[in-house]
mmCIF file of C-alpha atoms and ligand atoms in Angstrom:
data_model
loop_
_atom_site.group_PDB
_atom_site.id
_atom_site.type_symbol
_atom_site.label_atom_id
_atom_site.label_comp_id
_atom_site.label_asym_id
_atom_site.label_seq_id
_atom_site.Cartn_x
_atom_site.Cartn_y
_atom_site.Cartn_z
ATOM 1 C CA MET A 1 1.185 20.344 -0.445
ATOM 2 C CA ARG A 2 4.001 22.007 -1.769
ATOM 3 C CA ARG A 3 2.741 25.272 -1.386
ATOM 4 C CA GLY A 4 0.940 25.123 1.710
ATOM 5 C CA CYS A 5 5.136 23.516 2.227
ATOM 6 C CA GLU A 6 6.214 26.533 1.439
ATOM 7 C CA ALA A 7 3.978 29.592 2.983
ATOM 8 C CA GLU A 8 4.129 27.600 5.793
ATOM 9 C CA HIS A 9 0.747 26.949 5.693
ATOM 10 C CA LEU A 10 0.539 22.965 5.847
ATOM 11 C CA ALA A 11 -2.445 20.860 7.271
ATOM 12 C CA HIS A 12 -2.035 19.217 9.859
ATOM 13 C CA ALA A 13 -3.997 15.617 8.473
ATOM 14 C CA TYR A 14 -4.231 14.718 5.076
ATOM 15 C CA VAL A 15 -6.285 11.357 4.258
ATOM 16 C CA VAL A 16 -4.073 9.703 1.523
ATOM 17 C CA ALA A 17 -6.910 7.341 -0.048
ATOM 18 C CA GLY A 18 -4.999 5.081 -2.751
ATOM 19 C CA VAL A 19 -3.189 1.530 -3.227
ATOM 20 C CA LEU A 20 -1.455 1.208 0.102
ATOM 21 C CA ARG A 21 1.757 -0.396 -1.281
ATOM 22 C CA GLY A 22 1.642 2.073 -4.500
ATOM 23 C CA GLU A 23 0.871 5.623 -4.947
ATOM 24 C CA ALA A 24 -0.527 6.188 -1.577
ATOM 25 C CA ARG A 25 2.826 5.324 0.287
ATOM 26 C CA GLU A 26 4.510 6.965 -2.984
ATOM 27 C CA LEU A 27 2.944 10.726 -1.987
ATOM 28 C CA ALA A 28 3.725 10.018 1.843
ATOM 29 C CA GLU A 29 7.165 9.994 0.843
ATOM 30 C CA LYS A 30 7.157 12.259 -1.183
ATOM 31 C CA ALA A 31 5.322 14.623 1.173
ATOM 32 C CA LEU A 32 7.681 14.005 4.124
ATOM 33 C CA SER A 33 10.535 14.747 1.883
ATOM 34 C CA LEU A 34 8.972 18.051 0.840
ATOM 35 C CA VAL A 35 9.207 18.929 4.345
ATOM 36 C CA PHE A 36 12.188 17.482 5.874
ATOM 37 C CA CYS A 37 14.453 17.773 2.962
ATOM 38 C CA SER A 38 17.136 20.598 3.510
ATOM 39 C CA SER A 39 18.107 21.814 0.619
ATOM 40 C CA ALA A 40 16.586 25.548 -1.895
ATOM 41 C CA ARG A 41 14.613 23.158 -4.151
ATOM 42 C CA ARG A 42 12.662 21.249 -2.462
ATOM 43 C CA PRO A 43 12.485 18.314 -2.475
ATOM 44 C CA CYS A 44 15.874 17.476 -4.121
ATOM 45 C CA GLY A 45 16.067 13.740 -3.269
ATOM 46 C CA THR A 46 19.646 13.751 -2.554
ATOM 47 C CA CYS A 47 20.197 15.816 0.750
ATOM 48 C CA ARG A 48 20.577 13.536 4.622
ATOM 49 C CA GLY A 49 16.651 14.122 5.300
ATOM 50 C CA CYS A 50 15.577 12.871 2.285
ATOM 51 C CA ALA A 51 17.423 9.766 2.241
ATOM 52 C CA SER A 52 16.766 9.686 5.568
ATOM 53 C CA VAL A 53 12.931 9.542 4.586
ATOM 54 C CA ARG A 54 13.249 7.188 1.688
ATOM 55 C CA ASP A 55 15.200 4.447 4.367
ATOM 56 C CA ARG A 56 12.727 5.450 7.522
ATOM 57 C CA THR A 57 15.408 6.355 9.382
ATOM 58 C CA HIS A 58 14.291 10.035 9.664
ATOM 59 C CA PRO A 59 14.309 10.938 13.549
ATOM 60 C CA ASP A 60 10.930 13.275 13.216
ATOM 61 C CA VAL A 61 9.424 11.077 11.129
ATOM 62 C CA LEU A 62 7.046 7.901 12.828
ATOM 63 C CA TRP A 63 5.434 4.954 10.350
ATOM 64 C CA VAL A 64 2.203 3.053 12.394
ATOM 65 C CA GLU A 65 1.415 -0.157 10.400
ATOM 66 C CA PRO A 66 -1.249 -2.324 10.931
ATOM 67 C CA GLN A 67 -0.344 -5.530 13.557
ATOM 68 C CA LYS A 68 0.579 -8.889 11.937
ATOM 69 C CA ARG A 69 -1.825 -11.417 12.655
ATOM 70 C CA SER A 70 -4.833 -8.846 13.548
ATOM 71 C CA ARG A 71 -4.331 -6.474 11.241
ATOM 72 C CA ARG A 72 -5.151 -3.744 13.385
ATOM 73 C CA ILE A 73 -4.028 -0.139 14.657
ATOM 74 C CA SER A 74 -4.151 -1.146 18.153
ATOM 75 C CA ILE A 75 -4.911 1.577 21.683
ATOM 76 C CA GLU A 76 -1.670 0.977 22.430
ATOM 77 C CA GLN A 77 0.018 2.299 19.389
ATOM 78 C CA VAL A 78 -1.826 4.924 19.422
ATOM 79 C CA ARG A 79 -0.931 5.871 22.602
ATOM 80 C CA SER A 80 3.050 5.361 21.288
ATOM 81 C CA LEU A 81 2.515 7.513 18.643
ATOM 82 C CA GLN A 82 0.823 10.354 20.785
ATOM 83 C CA SER A 83 3.849 10.428 23.414
ATOM 84 C CA ARG A 84 6.321 9.940 20.100
ATOM 85 C CA MET A 85 4.633 13.435 18.619
ATOM 86 C CA SER A 86 4.261 15.405 21.606
ATOM 87 C CA GLN A 87 7.870 15.096 22.617
ATOM 88 C CA THR A 88 10.229 17.806 20.689
ATOM 89 C CA SER A 89 11.647 17.197 17.364
ATOM 90 C CA PHE A 90 14.924 15.877 17.287
ATOM 91 C CA ALA A 91 15.972 18.144 14.007
ATOM 92 C CA GLY A 92 14.243 21.267 15.334
ATOM 93 C CA GLY A 93 11.484 21.265 12.877
ATOM 94 C CA TRP A 94 8.232 19.885 11.544
ATOM 95 C CA LYS A 95 7.333 15.917 13.042
ATOM 96 C CA ALA A 96 4.984 13.697 11.415
ATOM 97 C CA CYS A 97 3.343 10.681 11.646
ATOM 98 C CA VAL A 98 2.020 7.771 8.315
ATOM 99 C CA ILE A 99 -0.473 5.474 9.142
ATOM 100 C CA VAL A 100 -0.330 2.559 7.173
ATOM 101 C CA GLY A 101 -4.102 1.468 6.641
ATOM 102 C CA ALA A 102 -6.074 4.549 8.981
ATOM 103 C CA ASP A 103 -8.796 2.631 8.434
ATOM 104 C CA ARG A 104 -7.974 -0.338 10.190
ATOM 105 C CA LEU A 105 -7.352 1.811 13.966
ATOM 106 C CA SER A 106 -9.842 -0.297 16.232
ATOM 107 C CA ASP A 107 -12.658 1.587 17.569
ATOM 108 C CA GLU A 108 -10.770 2.288 20.707
ATOM 109 C CA ALA A 109 -7.874 3.335 18.840
ATOM 110 C CA ALA A 110 -9.488 5.137 16.489
ATOM 111 C CA ASN A 111 -11.362 6.980 19.316
ATOM 112 C CA ALA A 112 -7.765 8.081 20.978
ATOM 113 C CA PHE A 113 -6.693 9.368 18.030
ATOM 114 C CA LEU A 114 -9.197 11.891 17.690
ATOM 115 C CA LYS A 115 -8.173 13.549 20.604
ATOM 116 C CA THR A 116 -4.755 14.354 18.543
ATOM 117 C CA LEU A 117 -6.155 15.435 15.348
ATOM 118 C CA GLU A 118 -8.395 17.797 17.522
ATOM 119 C CA GLU A 119 -5.510 19.764 19.075
ATOM 120 C CA PRO A 120 -2.346 18.930 17.379
ATOM 121 C CA ALA A 121 0.572 19.800 18.736
ATOM 122 C CA PRO A 122 2.564 22.691 16.484
ATOM 123 C CA ARG A 123 3.921 22.191 13.314
ATOM 124 C CA SER A 124 3.193 18.391 13.336
ATOM 125 C CA LEU A 125 1.515 16.898 10.574
ATOM 126 C CA PHE A 126 -0.358 13.257 10.228
ATOM 127 C CA LEU A 127 -0.618 11.399 6.722
ATOM 128 C CA LEU A 128 -3.129 8.518 6.780
ATOM 129 C CA LEU A 129 -3.064 6.470 4.260
ATOM 130 C CA THR A 130 -5.565 3.980 3.256
ATOM 131 C CA ASP A 131 -7.375 2.217 0.620
ATOM 132 C CA GLY A 132 -11.022 2.295 1.957
ATOM 133 C CA PRO A 133 -11.742 5.439 3.140
ATOM 134 C CA GLN A 134 -15.534 4.953 3.642
ATOM 135 C CA PHE A 135 -14.049 2.953 6.575
ATOM 136 C CA LEU A 136 -12.349 6.111 8.449
ATOM 137 C CA LEU A 137 -14.511 7.219 11.690
ATOM 138 C CA PRO A 138 -15.973 10.030 9.883
ATOM 139 C CA THR A 139 -15.249 12.850 12.761
ATOM 140 C CA ILE A 140 -11.579 11.362 11.396
ATOM 141 C CA ALA A 141 -11.975 12.137 8.173
ATOM 142 C CA SER A 142 -13.702 14.851 9.182
ATOM 143 C CA ARG A 143 -10.910 16.783 10.521
ATOM 144 C CA CYS A 144 -8.021 15.888 7.611
ATOM 145 C CA HIS A 145 -7.723 16.936 3.617
ATOM 146 C CA PRO A 146 -8.330 14.525 1.656
ATOM 147 C CA ILE A 147 -6.167 12.863 -1.089
ATOM 148 C CA LEU A 148 -8.001 11.144 -3.483
ATOM 149 C CA LEU A 149 -5.658 9.377 -5.552
ATOM 150 C CA ARG A 150 -6.568 6.147 -7.469
ATOM 151 C CA THR A 151 -10.855 5.428 -8.206
ATOM 152 C CA ASP A 152 -9.977 1.815 -5.556
ATOM 153 C CA GLU A 153 -12.116 -0.808 -8.170
ATOM 154 C CA ASP A 154 -8.371 -1.100 -9.838
ATOM 155 C CA THR A 155 -6.874 -3.049 -7.505
ATOM 156 C CA LEU A 156 -8.742 -6.073 -8.141
ATOM 157 C CA GLU A 157 -7.313 -8.234 -11.211
ATOM 158 C CA ASP A 158 -9.722 -8.606 -14.480
ATOM 159 C CA ALA A 159 -10.315 -11.950 -14.511
ATOM 160 C CA TRP A 160 -11.175 -11.901 -10.451
ATOM 161 C CA ARG A 161 -13.741 -8.634 -11.171
ATOM 162 C CA GLY A 162 -15.520 -10.715 -14.085
ATOM 163 C CA ARG A 163 -16.495 -13.420 -11.959
ATOM 164 C CA LEU A 164 -17.819 -11.289 -9.569
ATOM 165 C CA LEU A 165 -19.405 -9.342 -11.589
ATOM 166 C CA GLY A 166 -20.910 -12.578 -13.525
ATOM 167 C CA ILE A 167 -22.015 -13.627 -10.488
ATOM 168 C CA LEU A 168 -23.766 -10.143 -9.280
ATOM 169 C CA ALA A 169 -25.768 -10.058 -12.331
ATOM 170 C CA GLU A 170 -27.169 -13.038 -12.716
ATOM 171 C CA GLU A 171 -30.913 -12.667 -12.399
ATOM 172 C CA GLU A 172 -32.747 -13.366 -8.934
ATOM 173 C CA ARG A 173 -36.098 -14.066 -7.404
ATOM 174 C CA GLY A 174 -35.534 -13.235 -3.393
ATOM 175 C CA LEU A 175 -34.705 -17.360 -2.619
ATOM 176 C CA ALA A 176 -33.007 -18.244 -0.238
ATOM 177 C CA VAL A 177 -31.715 -21.178 -1.505
ATOM 178 C CA GLN A 178 -30.528 -18.983 -4.758
ATOM 179 C CA ALA A 179 -28.712 -16.578 -2.317
ATOM 180 C CA PHE A 180 -26.889 -19.613 -0.486
ATOM 181 C CA ALA A 181 -25.636 -20.523 -3.638
ATOM 182 C CA ARG A 182 -24.227 -17.505 -4.954
ATOM 183 C CA ALA A 183 -22.453 -16.845 -1.460
ATOM 184 C CA ASP A 184 -20.875 -19.882 -2.112
ATOM 185 C CA ARG A 185 -19.217 -19.589 -5.585
ATOM 186 C CA VAL A 186 -18.557 -16.459 -4.495
ATOM 187 C CA GLN A 187 -16.732 -18.312 -1.439
ATOM 188 C CA ARG A 188 -14.898 -20.457 -4.093
ATOM 189 C CA LEU A 189 -13.855 -17.102 -6.249
ATOM 190 C CA LEU A 190 -11.805 -16.010 -2.529
ATOM 191 C CA LYS A 191 -10.512 -19.357 -2.714
ATOM 192 C CA ASP A 192 -8.862 -19.209 -5.729
ATOM 193 C CA ILE A 193 -7.762 -15.343 -4.251
ATOM 194 C CA LYS A 194 -6.405 -16.799 -1.603
ATOM 195 C CA GLU A 195 -4.680 -19.649 -3.296
ATOM 196 C CA ALA A 196 -2.765 -16.699 -5.863
ATOM 197 C CA ALA A 197 -1.654 -15.074 -2.873
ATOM 198 C CA GLU A 198 -0.281 -17.795 -1.356
ATOM 199 C CA ALA A 199 1.983 -18.410 -4.365
ATOM 200 C CA GLU A 200 2.555 -14.861 -4.632
ATOM 201 C CA ILE A 201 3.761 -14.178 -1.319
ATOM 202 C CA ARG A 202 6.095 -17.661 -1.802
ATOM 203 C CA GLU A 203 7.194 -16.557 -5.648
ATOM 204 C CA SER A 204 8.352 -12.741 -3.596
ATOM 205 C CA SER A 205 9.637 -14.266 -0.399
ATOM 206 C CA ALA A 206 12.071 -17.241 -3.227
ATOM 207 C CA GLU A 207 13.178 -13.520 -4.220
ATOM 208 C CA GLU A 208 13.744 -11.381 -1.891
ATOM 209 C CA ALA A 209 14.585 -13.050 0.822
ATOM 210 C CA GLU A 210 14.979 -16.644 0.993
ATOM 211 C CA ASP A 211 15.644 -16.705 5.300
ATOM 212 C CA GLU A 212 11.963 -15.545 6.137
ATOM 213 C CA ASP A 213 10.752 -18.109 8.607
ATOM 214 C CA ALA A 214 7.523 -19.614 7.645
ATOM 215 C CA ASP A 215 5.016 -17.390 10.710
ATOM 216 C CA THR A 216 6.128 -13.968 8.480
ATOM 217 C CA ARG A 217 5.248 -15.175 5.407
ATOM 218 C CA ASP A 218 2.273 -16.691 6.337
ATOM 219 C CA ALA A 219 1.610 -13.958 8.173
ATOM 220 C CA ARG A 220 2.318 -11.502 5.003
ATOM 221 C CA ALA A 221 0.107 -13.622 2.879
ATOM 222 C CA SER A 222 -2.431 -13.441 5.185
ATOM 223 C CA ALA A 223 -1.819 -9.857 4.854
ATOM 224 C CA ARG A 224 -2.384 -9.682 1.353
ATOM 225 C CA TYR A 225 -5.082 -12.087 0.801
ATOM 226 C CA ARG A 226 -6.828 -9.403 2.913
ATOM 227 C CA GLU A 227 -6.273 -6.690 0.352
ATOM 228 C CA MET A 228 -7.794 -8.950 -2.070
ATOM 229 C CA ARG A 229 -10.579 -10.368 -0.575
ATOM 230 C CA SER A 230 -11.066 -6.281 0.526
ATOM 231 C CA ALA A 231 -10.661 -4.776 -2.958
ATOM 232 C CA LEU A 232 -13.357 -7.889 -3.792
ATOM 233 C CA LEU A 233 -15.920 -6.719 -1.602
ATOM 234 C CA ARG A 234 -15.158 -2.489 -2.890
ATOM 235 C CA CYS A 235 -16.096 -4.152 -6.576
ATOM 236 C CA MET A 236 -19.311 -5.503 -4.847
ATOM 237 C CA LEU A 237 -19.714 -2.084 -3.409
ATOM 238 C CA LEU A 238 -19.237 -0.176 -6.687
ATOM 239 C CA TRP A 239 -22.020 -2.728 -8.250
ATOM 240 C CA TYR A 240 -24.725 -2.090 -6.086
ATOM 241 C CA ARG A 241 -23.348 1.590 -5.756
ATOM 242 C CA ASP A 242 -24.505 2.050 -8.902
ATOM 243 C CA VAL A 243 -27.436 -0.163 -9.249
ATOM 244 C CA LEU A 244 -28.457 2.638 -6.320
ATOM 245 C CA LEU A 245 -27.816 5.046 -8.970
ATOM 246 C CA LEU A 246 -30.153 3.794 -11.235
ATOM 247 C CA VAL A 247 -32.890 3.474 -8.934
ATOM 248 C CA CYS A 248 -32.494 7.040 -7.902
ATOM 249 C CA GLY A 249 -32.978 7.854 -11.180
ATOM 250 C CA GLY A 250 -29.458 9.051 -11.587
ATOM 251 C CA ASP A 251 -27.002 10.042 -15.176
ATOM 252 C CA GLU A 252 -26.573 6.313 -16.712
ATOM 253 C CA ARG A 253 -22.708 8.410 -17.391
ATOM 254 C CA LEU A 254 -21.922 8.073 -13.671
ATOM 255 C CA VAL A 255 -22.255 4.371 -13.786
ATOM 256 C CA ARG A 256 -18.805 2.738 -12.971
ATOM 257 C CA ASN A 257 -19.952 -0.606 -14.413
ATOM 258 C CA THR A 258 -20.295 0.481 -17.637
ATOM 259 C CA ALA A 259 -19.552 -2.576 -19.280
ATOM 260 C CA SER A 260 -22.792 -4.386 -17.758
ATOM 261 C CA LEU A 261 -25.114 -1.559 -18.015
ATOM 262 C CA GLU A 262 -27.914 -3.812 -19.297
ATOM 263 C CA SER A 263 -27.459 -5.782 -15.845
ATOM 264 C CA LEU A 264 -27.852 -2.821 -14.152
ATOM 265 C CA ARG A 265 -31.174 -1.746 -15.327
ATOM 266 C CA ALA A 266 -32.640 -4.872 -15.083
ATOM 267 C CA LYS A 267 -31.596 -4.742 -11.512
ATOM 268 C CA SER A 268 -32.782 -1.497 -11.070
ATOM 269 C CA ARG A 269 -36.249 -1.903 -12.463
ATOM 270 C CA ALA A 270 -36.710 -4.805 -10.015
ATOM 271 C CA LEU A 271 -35.896 -2.437 -7.029
ATOM 272 C CA SER A 272 -37.622 0.195 -4.450
ATOM 273 C CA TYR A 273 -35.286 2.912 -3.099
ATOM 274 C CA ARG A 274 -35.053 1.608 0.209
ATOM 275 C CA GLN A 275 -34.003 -2.013 -0.916
ATOM 276 C CA ALA A 276 -31.217 -0.349 -3.173
ATOM 277 C CA LEU A 277 -29.971 1.984 -0.191
ATOM 278 C CA ARG A 278 -30.053 -1.525 2.243
ATOM 279 C CA ASN A 279 -28.314 -3.153 -0.387
ATOM 280 C CA VAL A 280 -25.181 -0.708 -0.330
ATOM 281 C CA GLU A 281 -25.235 -0.910 3.459
ATOM 282 C CA THR A 282 -25.579 -4.447 3.581
ATOM 283 C CA VAL A 283 -21.408 -4.708 1.142
ATOM 284 C CA LEU A 284 -20.538 -2.342 3.901
ATOM 285 C CA ALA A 285 -21.237 -4.338 7.161
ATOM 286 C CA MET A 286 -19.928 -7.164 5.360
ATOM 287 C CA ASN A 287 -16.816 -6.111 4.793
ATOM 288 C CA ARG A 288 -16.694 -4.809 8.399
ATOM 289 C CA GLN A 289 -17.545 -8.855 9.491
ATOM 290 C CA LEU A 290 -15.000 -9.599 7.449
ATOM 291 C CA GLU A 291 -12.365 -7.568 8.813
ATOM 292 C CA SER A 292 -13.690 -8.420 12.608
ATOM 293 C CA ASN A 293 -12.768 -12.053 11.659
ATOM 294 C CA ILE A 294 -16.251 -13.366 11.113
ATOM 295 C CA ALA A 295 -16.168 -16.606 9.315
ATOM 296 C CA GLU A 296 -16.769 -15.846 6.121
ATOM 297 C CA SER A 297 -19.075 -18.751 5.110
ATOM 298 C CA ALA A 298 -20.928 -17.034 7.516
ATOM 299 C CA VAL A 299 -21.138 -13.706 6.420
ATOM 300 C CA LEU A 300 -21.384 -14.332 2.499
ATOM 301 C CA GLY A 301 -24.532 -16.795 3.493
ATOM 302 C CA HIS A 302 -26.428 -13.950 5.178
ATOM 303 C CA GLY A 303 -25.526 -10.996 3.462
ATOM 304 C CA PHE A 304 -26.742 -12.842 0.327
ATOM 305 C CA CYS A 305 -29.947 -13.073 1.756
ATOM 306 C CA LEU A 306 -30.773 -10.105 2.344
ATOM 307 C CA LEU A 307 -29.532 -8.763 -1.047
ATOM 308 C CA ALA A 308 -31.713 -10.974 -2.633
ATOM 309 C CA GLY A 309 -34.535 -8.950 -0.372
ATOM 310 C CA SER A 310 -35.585 -13.515 1.221
ATOM 311 C CA LYS A 311 -37.465 -13.113 3.704
ATOM 312 C CA GLU A 312 -36.718 -16.521 4.818
ATOM 313 C CA VAL A 313 -33.180 -15.517 6.908
ATOM 314 C CA VAL A 314 -34.050 -13.662 9.848
HETATM 315 ZN ZN1 ZN B 1 16.228 16.917 0.111
#
């Protein structure tokens, strides 16, 4: 990005995949400082450009975040960013837009945004931050330069991951009753994760924002929980990805859950390629259903039956 910036050859759009409130945001801020810094040695970190990027007051930088309750980015937000980005820049240079959680654009919003990516105004920069790059509309992802910051399984705490992998590693015999028991255990795990998310937000609220009202705090706790739940689904996805890899006869050195290699091997022996692939698709579908607010118990119950290959469920 630095070289591109110096040569005035920056791409119009980047997907930055990483922890939203961590490296992804840091990289976005650094990239913006690079573009808007007025010093000779960019980014200097001290000039007005750098400072206004940091405190988010730069008039040519627009941050778009998912709405609090729905956790989606709406078509109205996209229309407003399109109108802002089509105006001439205040400082006479670049204009930039950061979309935090670009995978949370609603379908309608994503399609509208695609038009902007197809015909970007000159000297406009889009940074699409996401912790779930696999959920971006492929037509959007293909028009952006990808920057992958970190493997995503790191966002789920070890204790939670251990419990989840324990459930996934159990032997299964294709029985619906067994699948429902599993779904139930994952739901109990999610309940504990939810309590942890609420405790985390309560503590941070007591320390940093004493005047925060209950609604805002609830919204933050719910957003945090969804982040953690989505990390859990990614962890599940990686598990089924590993199984698929082994079913295909892939190189065992590419397995991500190395500690579970034995159970992964056992699982892969019992599955056809078709079922292993379907399992990966099932987990992706489960995540999408949870994101669209379908009840957890329904998503998990149905999902685990499909994963168990149970024929008792329609
Ligand atoms: Zn500067």
